[in-house]
Amino acid sequence: MQPTTPARRRLAVLSLAAGALCVLGSGLAQAQTPAYRAEYRLSTTLGTAFPWGQAGERWIELVKEKTQGRINIKLYSGNSLVGGDQTREFTAIRQGVIDMSIGSTINWSPQIKELNLFSLPFLMPDYKAMDVLTQGEVGKELFAVLEKRDVIPLAWGENGFRELSNSKRPVATPADLKGMKFRVVGSPLYNETFTALGANPTQMSWADAQPALASGAVDGQENPLSVFVGAKLPTVGQKHLTLWHYVADPLIFVVNKNVWNSWTPADREAVKQAALQAGRENVEKARKGIAGTDNAVLKQIEAAGVTVTRLTPEQRAAFVQATRPVYDKWSRQIGADLVKKAEAAIARR
């Protein structure tokens, strides 16, 4: 056995110190990387009887698959994490009460004024117009706005064009709406649009809307056809339906910023790709039986004894004219440049 020299002793001390630093560095890295939660909370307004809630189910399934089970999510529909108040959802996402959401541009518009773009009356005449906005430069600009508000937007989905129904009479002109009470979502823009048409708008959550329709407390409502069918609205007196495509309701897949930053880059990409796939599938499902030449849903609605009114171009023009003051006022609030960019994109479609 060789005697220990001063040089050997110094080398041994340095080796031990290096090893201690490695252990300490590893411990610090682990302390700085938040542990994944056992479960994350995903909020939607509608449940799994509707394409919206089904999109939530699909995102959950795809995330679990693409992250090999590292990220597990539970669906909370009916905006149950905010007591059913749809308009509080976006604030709850920013605060971390909600981890993830597939949210409506309408519900989030009280906090994000630019999202009112999709609620400008009669801006988008068809599905192609909606697509050029969500999938083009306008959609990118809106995502950039959201990113500044502590959420990470990943993909677009769709609830659909909102059509009009009521229990009283067919609606083909603005005058037909006079005096009728309509349930609308909690947005001032909807109040002003229906007031301009001579109707009496009443804001309430969707949970309260169906009992109100059944009791006659309100005469009508506006929602995509998938909701009209899924909620069985003909059974609560909604016997008159007008196809007017007056506004649309895109959905946005988002994650709370802090939650997003707690995941590895690989898992972030997996969650994003899952959102993009679920979004594409959701849009396809939301339009099935409605868009283009596929009218299976309309046939189902008419078979339930509902009178369907399809507006002629001249009839639609009368609604456009009646709501133009509202359009102009809200264009300024949303941002004139953004609205002009949207109008130009639609004109080029």
Short mmCIF file of N, CA and C in Angstrom, two decimals, residues 14-28:
data_model
loop_
_atom_site.label_atom_id
_atom_site.label_comp_id
_atom_site.label_asym_id
_atom_site.label_seq_id
_atom_site.Cartn_x
_atom_site.Cartn_y
_atom_site.Cartn_z
N LEU A 14 -10.83 17.45 -3.28
CA LEU A 14 -11.49 18.08 -4.44
C LEU A 14 -12.55 17.17 -5.03
N SER A 15 -12.29 15.88 -5.06
CA SER A 15 -13.27 14.92 -5.61
C SER A 15 -14.54 14.89 -4.76
N LEU A 16 -14.33 14.88 -3.42
CA LEU A 16 -15.50 14.88 -2.53
C LEU A 16 -16.31 16.17 -2.69
N ALA A 17 -15.61 17.30 -2.82
CA ALA A 17 -16.30 18.58 -2.98
C ALA A 17 -17.10 18.62 -4.27
N ALA A 18 -16.50 18.10 -5.34
CA ALA A 18 -17.21 18.08 -6.63
C ALA A 18 -18.45 17.22 -6.56
N GLY A 19 -18.32 16.08 -5.87
CA GLY A 19 -19.49 15.21 -5.74
C GLY A 19 -20.60 15.87 -4.95
N ALA A 20 -20.22 16.59 -3.88
CA ALA A 20 -21.22 17.29 -3.06
C ALA A 20 -21.93 18.36 -3.86
N LEU A 21 -21.16 19.08 -4.70
CA LEU A 21 -21.77 20.12 -5.54
C LEU A 21 -22.76 19.52 -6.53
N CYS A 22 -22.41 18.36 -7.08
CA CYS A 22 -23.32 17.71 -8.04
C CYS A 22 -24.63 17.33 -7.37
N VAL A 23 -24.52 16.77 -6.15
CA VAL A 23 -25.73 16.39 -5.41
C VAL A 23 -26.57 17.62 -5.08
N LEU A 24 -25.88 18.69 -4.62
CA LEU A 24 -26.58 19.92 -4.28
C LEU A 24 -27.26 20.52 -5.50
N GLY A 25 -26.54 20.56 -6.63
CA GLY A 25 -27.11 21.10 -7.86
C GLY A 25 -28.33 20.33 -8.31
N SER A 26 -28.24 19.00 -8.19
CA SER A 26 -29.39 18.16 -8.57
C SER A 26 -30.58 18.44 -7.68
N GLY A 27 -30.30 18.61 -6.38
CA GLY A 27 -31.39 18.90 -5.43
C GLY A 27 -32.05 20.22 -5.72
N LEU A 28 -31.22 21.24 -6.04
CA LEU A 28 -31.77 22.56 -6.36
C LEU A 28 -32.61 22.51 -7.62
#
